[in-house]
Amino acid sequence: MELEDIYRRDLNLLIALRVLIEEGSVSKAAQRLNLSQSAMSRVLGRLRVLLDDPLFTRQGQHLIPTQKALDFDQSLTQPLENIRDILSPQEFEPKACRQKFTIATTDYAMQTILPFALPRIYQEAPNLQLELVPLQHNNLAHQLTTQGADIAICRPTYSVAPLHSDILGKVSVFCLLSSNHPLANVELTLDDYLNSRHAMIAISDGVKALIDEALSDYPSPNLVLRSYHLEAALAVMDTLPLIVTVPADLAYLVAKRYNLVIKQLPFNLTPFDYSLIWHSRCDHSASQQWLRGVLKQECGKLISERIKVMGIE
């Protein structure tokens, strides 16, 4: 039987069959299903037509199911239990979760934010799977729908409506210099910044656009290197005096690892929001709500702590 043929049948009648067998009485079944006795009798008549069987014989006031009625009822047991499970509210249990989640994220978030949430995620849900994919800023809605990503972590560069979003925290911007840079031990001025050579990396997540906007009334900084990976800039910083401008917490991590000097920007640049973004198809999923909650708590806490450490509140 095709799905459209099943759709044309009144499947509520099958629930009525189960209740009639359990109660053994038209009147009791009617009371349980909140029907009048005459309406319940009509239901029984429709059941007999649907299943092509008398279904019950009467013994006094009690209905005795036929063998075919019992066979039908036995066949209904598992489907009815499945439907009951589907329609019953269920609490999400992370430890039992074996779901795969796809997170679209920038390199910046993958290196500086997300790793600090992973231990808690796997501690609470040791059997889940995560797939991290490169975020597509200009194709975000498509990535969160037809491409199947569940969550994006990024700095929104435009209005993401009608997608949903939640701010993780604010991220500022710092400069990185090698310890032997001529400006390493002096205060960085705006003239110094404008007259120095610069490197920019894709991981900076739109920082260049923010800087260009903030410096729109000044000559453009001398950008001599633009690279997808931070390592390309780090490889030449000891031999070429460069300023690399990156999100502040990335600067904090990299400076400790490579013995670099951090400088505050010599001009005003408003810290930007870093956000979780998701499609409405994931909004009410208990597992998705749990994952977003963990990311919000752990990543948001991390960003807040770094802001305090770096004195950029």
Coordinates of C-alpha atoms in Angstrom, one line a residue:
M1 CA 0.0 0.0 0.0
E2 CA 1.4 3.4 -1.0
L3 CA 1.7 6.3 1.6
E4 CA -1.0 8.2 0.0
D5 CA -3.4 5.3 0.4
I6 CA -2.5 5.1 4.1
Y7 CA -3.1 8.8 4.4
R8 CA -6.7 8.4 3.2
R9 CA -7.4 5.8 5.9
D10 CA -8.5 6.9 9.4
L11 CA -5.7 5.6 11.5
N12 CA -7.4 6.7 14.7
L13 CA -9.6 3.6 14.2
L14 CA -6.6 1.5 15.0
I15 CA -6.2 3.2 18.3
A16 CA -9.9 2.5 18.9
L17 CA -9.3 -1.2 18.2
R18 CA -6.6 -1.4 20.9
V19 CA -8.9 0.4 23.4
L20 CA -11.9 -1.9 22.6
I21 CA -9.7 -5.0 23.1
E22 CA -8.3 -3.6 26.4
E23 CA -11.8 -2.6 27.7
G24 CA -13.9 -5.4 26.3
S25 CA -16.8 -3.0 26.2
V26 CA -18.2 -0.4 23.8
S27 CA -19.4 1.8 26.7
K28 CA -16.1 1.7 28.6
A29 CA -14.1 2.3 25.4
A30 CA -16.4 5.3 24.6
Q31 CA -15.8 6.7 28.0
R32 CA -12.0 6.3 27.7
L33 CA -12.0 8.0 24.3
N34 CA -14.4 10.7 25.3
L35 CA -17.1 9.6 22.8
S36 CA -20.7 8.9 23.2
Q37 CA -21.7 5.2 23.1
S38 CA -23.5 5.6 19.8
A39 CA -20.3 7.3 18.3
M40 CA -18.2 4.4 19.6
S41 CA -20.6 1.9 18.0
R42 CA -20.1 3.7 14.7
V43 CA -16.4 3.6 15.1
L44 CA -16.6 -0.2 15.6
G45 CA -18.7 -0.5 12.4
R46 CA -16.0 1.5 10.5
L47 CA -13.3 -0.7 11.9
R48 CA -15.1 -3.8 10.7
V49 CA -15.3 -2.4 7.2
L50 CA -11.6 -1.2 7.3
L51 CA -10.3 -4.6 8.5
D52 CA -12.9 -6.8 6.8
D53 CA -13.7 -8.8 9.9
P54 CA -16.4 -8.8 12.6
L55 CA -13.5 -8.2 15.1
F56 CA -15.7 -9.0 18.2
T57 CA -18.4 -11.4 19.3
R58 CA -20.5 -10.6 22.3
Q59 CA -20.7 -12.8 25.5
G60 CA -23.2 -11.1 27.8
Q61 CA -21.9 -7.5 28.2
H62 CA -18.4 -8.4 27.3
L63 CA -16.8 -8.2 23.8
I64 CA -14.7 -11.2 22.8
P65 CA -12.1 -10.3 20.1
T66 CA -11.8 -12.6 17.1
Q67 CA -8.5 -14.1 16.2
K68 CA -8.0 -11.6 13.4
A69 CA -8.6 -8.7 15.9
L70 CA -6.0 -10.2 18.2
D71 CA -3.6 -10.6 15.2
F72 CA -4.1 -7.0 14.2
D73 CA -3.6 -5.8 17.8
Q74 CA -0.4 -7.8 18.1
S75 CA 0.9 -6.2 14.9
L76 CA 0.1 -2.7 16.2
T77 CA 2.1 -3.1 19.4
Q78 CA 5.5 -1.9 18.2
P79 CA 4.2 0.9 15.8
L80 CA 2.0 2.3 18.6
E81 CA 4.9 2.2 21.1
N82 CA 7.1 4.0 18.5
I83 CA 4.4 6.7 18.0
R84 CA 4.0 7.0 21.8
D85 CA 7.8 7.6 22.1
I86 CA 7.8 10.1 19.3
L87 CA 4.9 12.1 20.8
S88 CA 6.0 11.9 24.4
P89 CA 8.3 14.7 25.7
Q90 CA 11.8 13.3 26.3
E91 CA 14.7 14.8 28.2
F92 CA 18.0 14.8 26.3
E93 CA 20.7 12.6 28.0
P94 CA 24.1 13.6 26.7
K95 CA 25.8 10.4 27.8
A96 CA 23.4 8.4 25.5
C97 CA 23.9 10.7 22.5
R98 CA 25.5 9.2 19.4
Q99 CA 24.5 12.0 17.2
K100 CA 26.9 13.7 14.7
F101 CA 27.0 17.5 14.9
T102 CA 28.5 19.7 12.1
I103 CA 30.0 23.0 13.2
A104 CA 30.9 25.7 10.7
T105 CA 33.7 27.8 12.1
T106 CA 36.4 30.3 11.2
D107 CA 40.0 29.3 11.7
Y108 CA 40.2 31.9 14.4
A109 CA 37.4 30.3 16.4
M110 CA 38.7 26.8 15.8
Q111 CA 42.1 27.8 17.2
T112 CA 41.2 30.1 20.1
I113 CA 37.7 29.5 21.2
L114 CA 36.3 26.1 20.3
P115 CA 39.1 23.9 21.8
F116 CA 38.3 25.1 25.3
A117 CA 34.7 23.8 25.0
L118 CA 35.6 20.4 23.6
P119 CA 36.7 18.8 26.9
R120 CA 33.3 19.4 28.6
I121 CA 31.4 18.4 25.4
Y122 CA 33.2 15.0 25.3
Q123 CA 33.0 14.6 29.0
E124 CA 29.2 15.0 29.1
A125 CA 28.6 13.2 25.7
P126 CA 31.5 10.8 25.1
N127 CA 29.9 9.1 22.1
L128 CA 28.9 12.1 20.0
Q129 CA 30.8 13.0 16.8
L130 CA 31.8 16.5 15.8
E131 CA 32.7 17.6 12.3
L132 CA 34.3 21.0 12.0
V133 CA 34.0 22.6 8.5
P134 CA 35.3 25.9 7.2
L135 CA 32.8 28.7 7.6
Q136 CA 31.5 30.4 4.4
H137 CA 30.7 34.0 5.3
N138 CA 29.0 34.8 2.0
N139 CA 27.0 31.5 1.9
L140 CA 26.0 31.1 5.6
A141 CA 22.3 30.6 5.2
H142 CA 22.9 27.9 2.6
Q143 CA 25.6 26.3 4.7
L144 CA 23.2 26.0 7.7
T145 CA 20.4 24.6 5.6
T146 CA 21.1 22.5 2.5
Q147 CA 24.7 21.8 3.4
G148 CA 23.7 20.5 6.8
A149 CA 25.8 22.5 9.2
D150 CA 24.1 22.7 12.6
I151 CA 25.9 25.7 14.1
A152 CA 28.2 28.4 12.9
I153 CA 30.7 30.2 15.1
C154 CA 31.8 33.5 13.7
R155 CA 31.7 37.3 13.7
P156 CA 28.6 38.1 11.7
T157 CA 29.6 40.5 8.9
Y158 CA 25.9 41.4 8.0
S159 CA 22.5 40.8 9.4
V160 CA 21.9 37.0 9.7
A161 CA 18.1 37.3 10.0
P162 CA 16.0 35.1 9.8
L163 CA 18.7 32.8 11.2
H164 CA 19.0 32.6 15.0
S165 CA 22.0 33.9 16.9
D166 CA 23.4 34.3 20.4
I167 CA 26.4 36.4 21.3
L168 CA 29.3 34.6 22.9
G169 CA 31.1 37.8 23.9
K170 CA 33.0 40.7 22.5
V171 CA 36.4 40.4 20.9
S172 CA 38.9 43.3 20.6
V173 CA 42.0 43.6 18.4
F174 CA 45.7 43.8 19.2
C175 CA 49.0 44.1 17.3
L176 CA 51.7 41.5 17.3
L177 CA 55.4 42.4 16.8
S178 CA 58.5 40.4 17.1
S179 CA 60.7 41.1 20.1
N180 CA 63.4 42.6 17.8
H181 CA 61.0 44.9 16.0
P182 CA 62.1 48.6 16.2
L183 CA 58.8 49.4 17.9
A184 CA 58.8 46.5 20.3
N185 CA 59.9 48.5 23.4
V186 CA 58.2 51.8 22.7
E187 CA 54.6 53.0 22.8
L188 CA 53.0 52.4 19.4
T189 CA 51.6 55.6 18.0
L190 CA 49.2 56.2 15.1
D191 CA 52.0 57.5 12.9
D192 CA 54.1 54.4 13.7
Y193 CA 51.2 52.2 12.8
L194 CA 50.5 54.0 9.5
N195 CA 54.2 54.1 8.5
S196 CA 55.0 50.5 9.4
R197 CA 54.8 47.4 7.2
H198 CA 51.9 45.1 8.0
A199 CA 50.8 41.5 7.5
M200 CA 47.2 40.4 7.5
I201 CA 45.8 36.9 7.8
A202 CA 42.5 35.4 6.8
I203 CA 42.1 33.9 10.3
S204 CA 41.6 37.5 11.5
D205 CA 38.0 37.1 10.6
G206 CA 37.2 40.4 9.0
V207 CA 39.6 42.5 11.1
K208 CA 41.0 44.2 8.0
A209 CA 37.6 45.6 7.1
L210 CA 37.2 46.9 10.6
I211 CA 40.6 48.6 10.5
D212 CA 40.0 50.1 7.0
E213 CA 36.7 51.6 8.4
A214 CA 38.4 52.9 11.5
L215 CA 41.2 54.5 9.5
S216 CA 39.1 55.7 6.6
D217 CA 40.3 59.3 7.1
Y218 CA 44.0 58.3 7.0
P219 CA 46.3 56.8 4.3
S220 CA 46.0 53.0 4.1
P221 CA 48.6 51.0 6.1
N222 CA 51.4 49.5 4.1
L223 CA 50.1 45.9 3.7
V224 CA 53.1 43.8 2.4
L225 CA 51.8 40.3 3.2
R226 CA 48.4 38.8 3.2
S227 CA 48.2 35.1 4.0
Y228 CA 45.5 32.5 4.8
H229 CA 47.6 31.1 7.7
L230 CA 49.2 32.9 10.6
E231 CA 52.3 30.7 10.3
A232 CA 53.3 32.5 7.0
A233 CA 53.5 35.8 8.8
L234 CA 55.3 34.3 11.9
A235 CA 57.9 32.7 9.6
V236 CA 59.2 36.1 8.4
M237 CA 58.6 38.3 11.5
D238 CA 62.1 37.8 12.8
T239 CA 63.7 38.9 9.6
L240 CA 61.1 41.4 8.4
P241 CA 59.7 44.0 10.8
L242 CA 56.0 43.5 10.5
I243 CA 52.9 44.4 12.5
V244 CA 50.3 41.7 12.5
T245 CA 46.9 42.8 13.6
V246 CA 44.7 40.1 14.9
P247 CA 41.8 39.4 17.4
A248 CA 43.1 40.1 20.9
D249 CA 42.8 36.6 22.3
L250 CA 44.6 35.1 19.3
A251 CA 47.3 37.7 19.9
Y252 CA 47.4 36.6 23.6
L253 CA 47.8 32.9 22.7
V254 CA 50.3 33.4 19.9
A255 CA 52.5 35.8 21.8
K256 CA 53.0 33.3 24.6
R257 CA 53.9 30.5 22.2
Y258 CA 56.3 32.5 19.9
N259 CA 57.7 35.1 22.3
L260 CA 56.0 38.0 20.5
V261 CA 55.2 41.5 21.8
I262 CA 51.6 42.6 22.1
K263 CA 50.6 46.2 21.5
Q264 CA 47.3 47.9 21.8
L265 CA 45.9 49.6 18.7
P266 CA 46.9 53.3 18.6
F267 CA 43.3 54.2 17.4
N268 CA 39.8 53.4 18.5
L269 CA 38.3 50.2 17.2
T270 CA 35.1 49.0 18.9
P271 CA 35.2 45.4 20.0
F272 CA 33.1 43.1 17.9
D273 CA 30.6 40.5 18.8
Y274 CA 31.4 36.8 18.3
S275 CA 28.3 34.7 17.9
L276 CA 26.7 31.3 17.6
I277 CA 24.3 31.2 14.6
W278 CA 21.9 28.4 13.7
H279 CA 18.8 27.8 11.5
S280 CA 15.3 27.4 12.8
R281 CA 15.4 23.7 11.8
C282 CA 17.7 23.2 14.8
D283 CA 16.0 25.6 17.2
H284 CA 13.8 23.2 19.2
S285 CA 16.0 20.1 19.0
A286 CA 17.0 19.0 22.6
S287 CA 20.4 17.8 21.5
Q288 CA 21.1 21.0 19.6
Q289 CA 19.9 23.1 22.6
W290 CA 22.3 21.2 24.8
L291 CA 25.3 21.7 22.5
R292 CA 24.5 25.4 22.0
G293 CA 24.3 25.8 25.8
V294 CA 27.7 24.2 26.4
L295 CA 29.3 26.3 23.7
K296 CA 27.7 29.5 25.1
Q297 CA 28.8 28.8 28.6
E298 CA 32.4 27.6 27.9
C299 CA 33.3 29.8 25.0
G300 CA 31.5 32.9 26.5
K301 CA 33.3 32.3 29.8
L302 CA 36.6 32.0 28.0
I303 CA 36.1 35.2 26.1
S304 CA 35.1 37.0 29.2
E305 CA 38.2 35.8 31.1
R306 CA 40.5 36.8 28.3
I307 CA 39.0 40.3 28.2
K308 CA 39.9 40.7 31.9
V309 CA 43.4 39.2 31.6
M310 CA 44.2 41.5 28.7
G311 CA 42.6 44.6 30.3
I312 CA 40.3 45.4 27.3
E313 CA 37.1 45.7 29.2

